[in-house]
Amino acid sequence: MRHILLVATATAAILSPAMAPRAMAEELPTLRIGLADDADLLDPTVARTFVGRIVFAGLCDKLFDINEKLEIVPQLATGYEWADSKTLIINLRSGVTFHDGTPMDAAAVKYSLERHLTMQGSSRRGEIAGMERVEVVNPTTVRIVLKAPSAPFLSQLTDRAGMIVSPKAAEAAGKDFALHPVCAGPFKFTERVPQDRIVLDRFPGYWNAPAIQLGRIVYRPIPDSSVRLANLQAGALDMAERIAPNDVETVRKDPKLKITMYDGLGYQSINLNIAHGPRAQTPLGQDARVRKAFELSIDREALVQVVYNGMFTPVAQAVPPASPFYAPDVKPRPRDVAEAKRLLKEAGVKLPVTVTLTVANMPDTRQTGEVIQSMATEAGFDVKIQSVEFASGLDAADRGDFEAYLVGWSGRADADGNLWNFLHTGAPLNYPGYSNKDVDTWLEQARGVTDVAARRALYAKVAAQSAQDLSIMYLYIPKTIVGMSAKLAGFKPVPDGILRPQGMTLQK
Amino acid sequence: MKSHLGTRILQVVPTLLLVSIIVFGLQQLMPGDPALVLAGEERDPAVLAQIRAELWLDRPLPVQYFHWIGNVLHGDLGFSWRIRQPVAQLVLEKLPVTLQLGLMAFVIALSIGIPMGILSAVKKNTFWDYVANGVGLAGLSTPNFWLGIMLILLVSVKLGWLPPSGYVSLFEDWRQSLATTIMPAFVLGNAIAAVLMRHTRSAMLTALEQDYVRTARAKGLREYIVVLRHALRNALVPVVTLGALELGTLLSGAVLTEQVFSIPGFGKLIVDAVFNRDYPVVQGVVLVTATVYVALNLLADVLYVLINPKLRSA
């Protein structure tokens, strides 16, 4: 008997140190998140999808993050300082390690930023193209020198361009880094079965380990929103992103579930082709009065009410109200059919004015198109809806093969990210071919100053001018609607729609 | 015989080559620039150019085709543009999932369709016949995706009996694997069960009127022996042929069912690849499928020759 006891004690003594962390990991619950899509490459340098960003929130920490109020807060950095308008000094958190145990230091930051800028196939290049060089000052300080002053630069480091990867792992894996990414986030990569699941396990060496109360996260792509909801209701998911507005009541009525809704950073809009190829040669494309009449024929409130149960916020500009750069004077105009008719008469166009509206082939966008169609008819428009598969619509828009195109933007924390690429002459997402010298100048000036009030004044001018010219007619800001189990607590809604695991707890 | 087989095998080569050209060509007809889709929201022209160069999209079509087919002939199906995994690996991962689903669906279809067909033939023009016909008609006319969502809502959400979606491999946990696949297999098998039921019914009705059945009855055999041993055996021949043909339907039906139940199988692989303009995956999957069909056809030809001596001299 004594022998057995001895053996048992000895075994326990030998096993206990090894068992301890495992037992702890087992105690912490697994969070199962339903995503609306499968992520693409899990390498922050080349990744392109929104759902990919949700997975990165668990996997890769960034130099900076944004909080609920859209303020820039330090994450892997501890702070920053502009030495002059082109030189940014970033202080780094000391003692942080990557999942492979190598140190996250100034050399790693330099490596990652240079990788984002120069690696073949990098999707980050455009975001940080203004960067001239990165210098290591000491192990916890880097100096970034820009080619020209750039106020939005810092906000780029709050997203994928600010994610720091392990240089050792990245060098060893080469192009295959995305298959087993190594970063400094709260969870480390465990496995991925394409189209089925991505599994991350808690990284015990995380610099902010106490904030992580989950042992594992399983991300499951379930594209159909009703099936995603059914999984949540059946308890097969603890959290589901992008719940359909029409399902909100169902979730609210379910005592096992709860819902969080908040304004996003993006918008839904109609792009009107005014100078992009031959299809711009329409009354709508050539006469701002016709575009204004089109806008006045549409009741944004009613549109949102019919299609989205009134849950989204109508807007008339690209920058969301939560942003410090929102222009409060640029409000959606109320519907005025009489004025719309008067404008059409003044423009001297033949009635009805035919407009082909291209929409992506999804139930809600088709319905939005139909509501616009019926509203605009009353003012003298004949709207034809062309429903196309999403990729085909994008391709057509890129070639200028559209008259009016219903398309959204997921939004960026800094106003520049919602404006420049769409309104600046020759910018890549400026489908309508819009070009206004003043707008170009204001956008350029706003990049050059760091003072918030000065930038706000410039963006207000852009918003007012864009609402006059109407190359893009902004409709509403979609809400981020996240459904979750009632047992899940501590979720902090940040307008970018990313689900951050920090602070979340799940009762078993 | 050898020359016959030789000709058949030789015919396979141009067939597959033609398939490869067709699948490559059809993709080019699809609107939507793959580089644009891949670039996502960050549409930097320099990045677009880089993507096009890396994926050979900036070369003339024949060059692209020969580059791809050359690699295929060396056993390399390329890699997925979207997630950078080898296409061959994806195919090997996904095919068993769909095969399991298809096999289960087929077993379900047989076990519903044939007994119901027998029942309605034997009890012709009675209550049971009408019930069986009604069920068959419902099975034929219910769309897969609707039935799928209804089943999820009833069985998973309301009753909580089965997981609503997802997939677990048989080797990982066979119980969980059956639990995740039984609903989609039922949805998939249901429509085929209806077809099988109707054919079994008419074949049985014909068989039951034959002389040998009357003789069997006259011998005083029990009715169930007459039905199952004598009539069914003969009636099954066309049904089995039809069942084999329906296997193809099963694979195409899997495309929809896998979407509804989020099962990471062959069908979901190809649908997602088409929407994401992931050309190498689409090409690889179609080519593999075509090769399997052609190989099965060839096998059937060989079997015919072996079974039927008349063909040997040909």
GROMACS .gro file of C-alpha atoms in nm, chain B residues 27-240:
model
  214
  535GLN     CA    1  -1.389   3.019  -6.755
  536GLN     CA    2  -1.264   3.291  -6.981
  537LEU     CA    3  -1.623   3.356  -7.085
  538MET     CA    4  -1.723   3.419  -6.724
  539PRO     CA    5  -1.743   3.791  -6.659
  540GLY     CA    6  -1.535   3.922  -6.370
  541ASP     CA    7  -1.162   3.975  -6.360
  542PRO     CA    8  -0.999   3.728  -6.118
  543ALA     CA    9  -0.729   3.981  -6.028
  544LEU     CA   10  -0.997   4.230  -5.920
  545VAL     CA   11  -1.169   3.969  -5.706
  546LEU     CA   12  -0.839   3.864  -5.551
  547ALA     CA   13  -0.731   4.220  -5.481
  548GLY     CA   14  -1.043   4.273  -5.268
  549GLU     CA   15  -1.106   4.622  -5.140
  550GLU     CA   16  -0.744   4.740  -5.149
  551ARG     CA   17  -0.729   4.812  -5.520
  552ASP     CA   18  -0.379   4.945  -5.576
  553PRO     CA   19  -0.304   4.938  -5.953
  554ALA     CA   20   0.051   4.823  -5.882
  555VAL     CA   21  -0.084   4.533  -5.675
  556LEU     CA   22  -0.326   4.441  -5.954
  557ALA     CA   23  -0.042   4.436  -6.205
  558GLN     CA   24   0.164   4.222  -5.970
  559ILE     CA   25  -0.119   3.974  -5.922
  560ARG     CA   26  -0.172   3.950  -6.298
  561ALA     CA   27   0.197   3.890  -6.358
  562GLU     CA   28   0.229   3.634  -6.081
  563LEU     CA   29  -0.070   3.432  -6.202
  564TRP     CA   30   0.020   3.464  -6.572
  565LEU     CA   31  -0.305   3.654  -6.632
  566ASP     CA   32  -0.121   3.911  -6.842
  567ARG     CA   33  -0.011   3.651  -7.098
  568PRO     CA   34  -0.207   3.547  -7.410
  569LEU     CA   35  -0.470   3.277  -7.346
  570PRO     CA   36  -0.293   2.997  -7.537
  571VAL     CA   37   0.022   3.061  -7.332
  572GLN     CA   38  -0.183   3.046  -7.010
  573TYR     CA   39  -0.346   2.724  -7.126
  574PHE     CA   40  -0.024   2.548  -7.221
  575HIS     CA   41   0.141   2.661  -6.899
  576TRP     CA   42  -0.143   2.507  -6.701
  577ILE     CA   43  -0.184   2.186  -6.905
  578GLY     CA   44   0.194   2.138  -6.907
  579ASN     CA   45   0.198   2.142  -6.530
  580VAL     CA   46  -0.104   1.910  -6.516
  581LEU     CA   47   0.077   1.657  -6.737
  582HIS     CA   48   0.361   1.668  -6.487
  583GLY     CA   49   0.110   1.586  -6.213
  584ASP     CA   50   0.084   1.940  -6.080
  585LEU     CA   51  -0.270   2.079  -6.066
  586GLY     CA   52  -0.143   2.413  -5.940
  587PHE     CA   53  -0.243   2.591  -5.620
  588SER     CA   54  -0.551   2.781  -5.510
  589TRP     CA   55  -0.510   3.152  -5.579
  590ARG     CA   56  -0.721   3.241  -5.279
  591ILE     CA   57  -0.569   3.029  -5.005
  592ARG     CA   58  -0.247   2.910  -5.168
  593GLN     CA   59  -0.303   2.540  -5.101
  594PRO     CA   60  -0.225   2.280  -5.369
  595VAL     CA   61  -0.537   2.193  -5.570
  596ALA     CA   62  -0.454   1.822  -5.554
  597GLN     CA   63  -0.449   1.841  -5.175
  598LEU     CA   64  -0.785   2.022  -5.169
  599VAL     CA   65  -0.938   1.762  -5.400
  600LEU     CA   66  -0.806   1.475  -5.188
  601GLU     CA   67  -0.938   1.640  -4.872
  602LYS     CA   68  -1.284   1.718  -5.009
  603LEU     CA   69  -1.363   1.417  -5.226
  604PRO     CA   70  -1.404   1.167  -4.937
  605VAL     CA   71  -1.647   1.405  -4.766
  606THR     CA   72  -1.877   1.416  -5.068
  607LEU     CA   73  -1.835   1.043  -5.128
  608GLN     CA   74  -1.946   0.970  -4.772
  609LEU     CA   75  -2.241   1.205  -4.809
  610GLY     CA   76  -2.335   1.055  -5.147
  611LEU     CA   77  -2.306   0.698  -5.025
  612MET     CA   78  -2.523   0.768  -4.721
  613ALA     CA   79  -2.775   0.948  -4.939
  614PHE     CA   80  -2.783   0.654  -5.176
  615VAL     CA   81  -2.838   0.404  -4.895
  616ILE     CA   82  -3.120   0.626  -4.765
  617ALA     CA   83  -3.269   0.656  -5.112
  618LEU     CA   84  -3.262   0.277  -5.160
  619SER     CA   85  -3.405   0.201  -4.819
  620ILE     CA   86  -3.693   0.443  -4.867
  621GLY     CA   87  -3.754   0.415  -5.241
  622ILE     CA   88  -3.758   0.040  -5.295
  623PRO     CA   89  -3.980  -0.071  -5.002
  624MET     CA   90  -4.221   0.210  -5.082
  625GLY     CA   91  -4.228   0.112  -5.449
  626ILE     CA   92  -4.301  -0.251  -5.359
  627LEU     CA   93  -4.568  -0.148  -5.112
  628SER     CA   94  -4.751   0.074  -5.355
  629ALA     CA   95  -4.734  -0.187  -5.633
  630VAL     CA   96  -4.859  -0.467  -5.414
  631LYS     CA   97  -5.131  -0.250  -5.260
  632LYS     CA   98  -5.215  -0.087  -5.590
  633ASN     CA   99  -5.499   0.168  -5.575
  634THR     CA  100  -5.535   0.141  -5.198
  635PHE     CA  101  -5.471   0.395  -4.924
  636TRP     CA  102  -5.105   0.285  -4.899
  637ASP     CA  103  -5.052   0.334  -5.269
  638TYR     CA  104  -5.183   0.690  -5.247
  639VAL     CA  105  -4.969   0.766  -4.942
  640ALA     CA  106  -4.657   0.631  -5.114
  641ASN     CA  107  -4.733   0.827  -5.430
  642GLY     CA  108  -4.799   1.143  -5.232
  643VAL     CA  109  -4.471   1.107  -5.045
  644GLY     CA  110  -4.293   1.040  -5.374
  645LEU     CA  111  -4.442   1.345  -5.539
  646ALA     CA  112  -4.349   1.561  -5.241
  647GLY     CA  113  -3.994   1.428  -5.250
  648LEU     CA  114  -3.962   1.507  -5.620
  649SER     CA  115  -4.103   1.856  -5.597
  650THR     CA  116  -3.937   1.981  -5.276
  651PRO     CA  117  -3.629   2.194  -5.346
  652ASN     CA  118  -3.320   2.067  -5.162
  653PHE     CA  119  -3.227   2.399  -5.005
  654TRP     CA  120  -3.576   2.460  -4.865
  655LEU     CA  121  -3.604   2.113  -4.716
  656GLY     CA  122  -3.255   2.157  -4.572
  657ILE     CA  123  -3.333   2.481  -4.394
  658MET     CA  124  -3.665   2.345  -4.265
  659LEU     CA  125  -3.493   2.037  -4.126
  660ILE     CA  126  -3.226   2.250  -3.958
  661LEU     CA  127  -3.495   2.463  -3.796
  662LEU     CA  128  -3.699   2.164  -3.682
  663VAL     CA  129  -3.442   1.901  -3.588
  664SER     CA  130  -3.154   2.122  -3.470
  665VAL     CA  131  -3.309   2.447  -3.347
  666LYS     CA  132  -3.646   2.330  -3.209
  667LEU     CA  133  -3.565   1.977  -3.101
  668GLY     CA  134  -3.190   2.006  -3.055
  669TRP     CA  135  -3.128   1.649  -3.172
  670LEU     CA  136  -2.859   1.697  -3.433
  671PRO     CA  137  -2.590   1.957  -3.506
  672PRO     CA  138  -2.722   2.208  -3.762
  673SER     CA  139  -2.418   2.207  -3.987
  674GLY     CA  140  -2.050   2.131  -4.021
  675TYR     CA  141  -1.866   1.806  -4.073
  676VAL     CA  142  -1.658   1.565  -3.866
  677SER     CA  143  -1.454   1.295  -4.036
  678LEU     CA  144  -1.552   0.929  -3.989
  679PHE     CA  145  -1.203   0.852  -3.864
  680GLU     CA  146  -1.209   1.130  -3.609
  681ASP     CA  147  -1.538   1.044  -3.442
  682TRP     CA  148  -1.778   0.818  -3.630
  683ARG     CA  149  -2.080   0.900  -3.414
  684GLN     CA  150  -2.036   1.272  -3.459
  685SER     CA  151  -1.966   1.213  -3.826
  686LEU     CA  152  -2.298   1.034  -3.874
  687ALA     CA  153  -2.475   1.300  -3.669
  688THR     CA  154  -2.347   1.579  -3.894
  689THR     CA  155  -2.416   1.399  -4.222
  690ILE     CA  156  -2.747   1.223  -4.164
  691MET     CA  157  -2.963   1.533  -4.228
  692PRO     CA  158  -2.789   1.643  -4.550
  693ALA     CA  159  -2.780   1.280  -4.667
  694PHE     CA  160  -3.154   1.257  -4.609
  695VAL     CA  161  -3.215   1.579  -4.803
  696LEU     CA  162  -2.999   1.455  -5.086
  697GLY     CA  163  -3.140   1.102  -5.084
  698ASN     CA  164  -3.501   1.211  -5.059
  699ALA     CA  165  -3.539   1.323  -5.419
  700ILE     CA  166  -3.369   1.010  -5.551
  701ALA     CA  167  -3.584   0.795  -5.325
  702ALA     CA  168  -3.888   0.939  -5.501
  703VAL     CA  169  -3.749   0.852  -5.844
  704LEU     CA  170  -3.656   0.502  -5.730
  705MET     CA  171  -3.995   0.453  -5.573
  706ARG     CA  172  -4.182   0.538  -5.890
  707HIS     CA  173  -3.966   0.313  -6.105
  708THR     CA  174  -3.982   0.024  -5.860
  709ARG     CA  175  -4.358   0.060  -5.854
  710SER     CA  176  -4.402   0.039  -6.231
  711ALA     CA  177  -4.142  -0.237  -6.271
  712MET     CA  178  -4.313  -0.434  -5.994
  713LEU     CA  179  -4.655  -0.383  -6.148
  714THR     CA  180  -4.527  -0.528  -6.475
  715ALA     CA  181  -4.349  -0.813  -6.300
  716LEU     CA  182  -4.652  -0.906  -6.089
  717GLU     CA  183  -4.855  -0.966  -6.406
  718GLN     CA  184  -4.601  -1.207  -6.556
  719ASP     CA  185  -4.666  -1.574  -6.602
  720TYR     CA  186  -4.389  -1.687  -6.368
  721VAL     CA  187  -4.551  -1.495  -6.085
  722ARG     CA  188  -4.882  -1.661  -6.156
  723THR     CA  189  -4.702  -1.998  -6.164
  724ALA     CA  190  -4.530  -1.920  -5.836
  725ARG     CA  191  -4.863  -1.833  -5.679
  726ALA     CA  192  -5.020  -2.145  -5.831
  727LYS     CA  193  -4.745  -2.352  -5.669
  728GLY     CA  194  -4.887  -2.228  -5.340
  729LEU     CA  195  -4.589  -2.018  -5.241
  730ARG     CA  196  -4.646  -1.759  -4.973
  731GLU     CA  197  -4.724  -1.416  -5.103
  732TYR     CA  198  -4.413  -1.250  -4.958
  733ILE     CA  199  -4.191  -1.506  -5.122
  734VAL     CA  200  -4.369  -1.448  -5.453
  735VAL     CA  201  -4.325  -1.073  -5.421
  736LEU     CA  202  -3.971  -1.055  -5.286
  737ARG     CA  203  -3.805  -1.353  -5.450
  738HIS     CA  204  -3.979  -1.381  -5.782
  739ALA     CA  205  -4.121  -1.047  -5.879
  740LEU     CA  206  -3.874  -0.811  -5.710
  741ARG     CA  207  -3.565  -0.985  -5.841
  742ASN     CA  208  -3.673  -0.929  -6.198
  743ALA     CA  209  -3.814  -0.587  -6.135
  744LEU     CA  210  -3.489  -0.470  -5.979
  745VAL     CA  211  -3.279  -0.498  -6.295
  746PRO     CA  212  -3.394  -0.169  -6.454
  747VAL     CA  213  -3.410  -0.006  -6.110
  748VAL     CA  214  -3.046  -0.083  -6.039
   0.00000   0.00000   0.00000
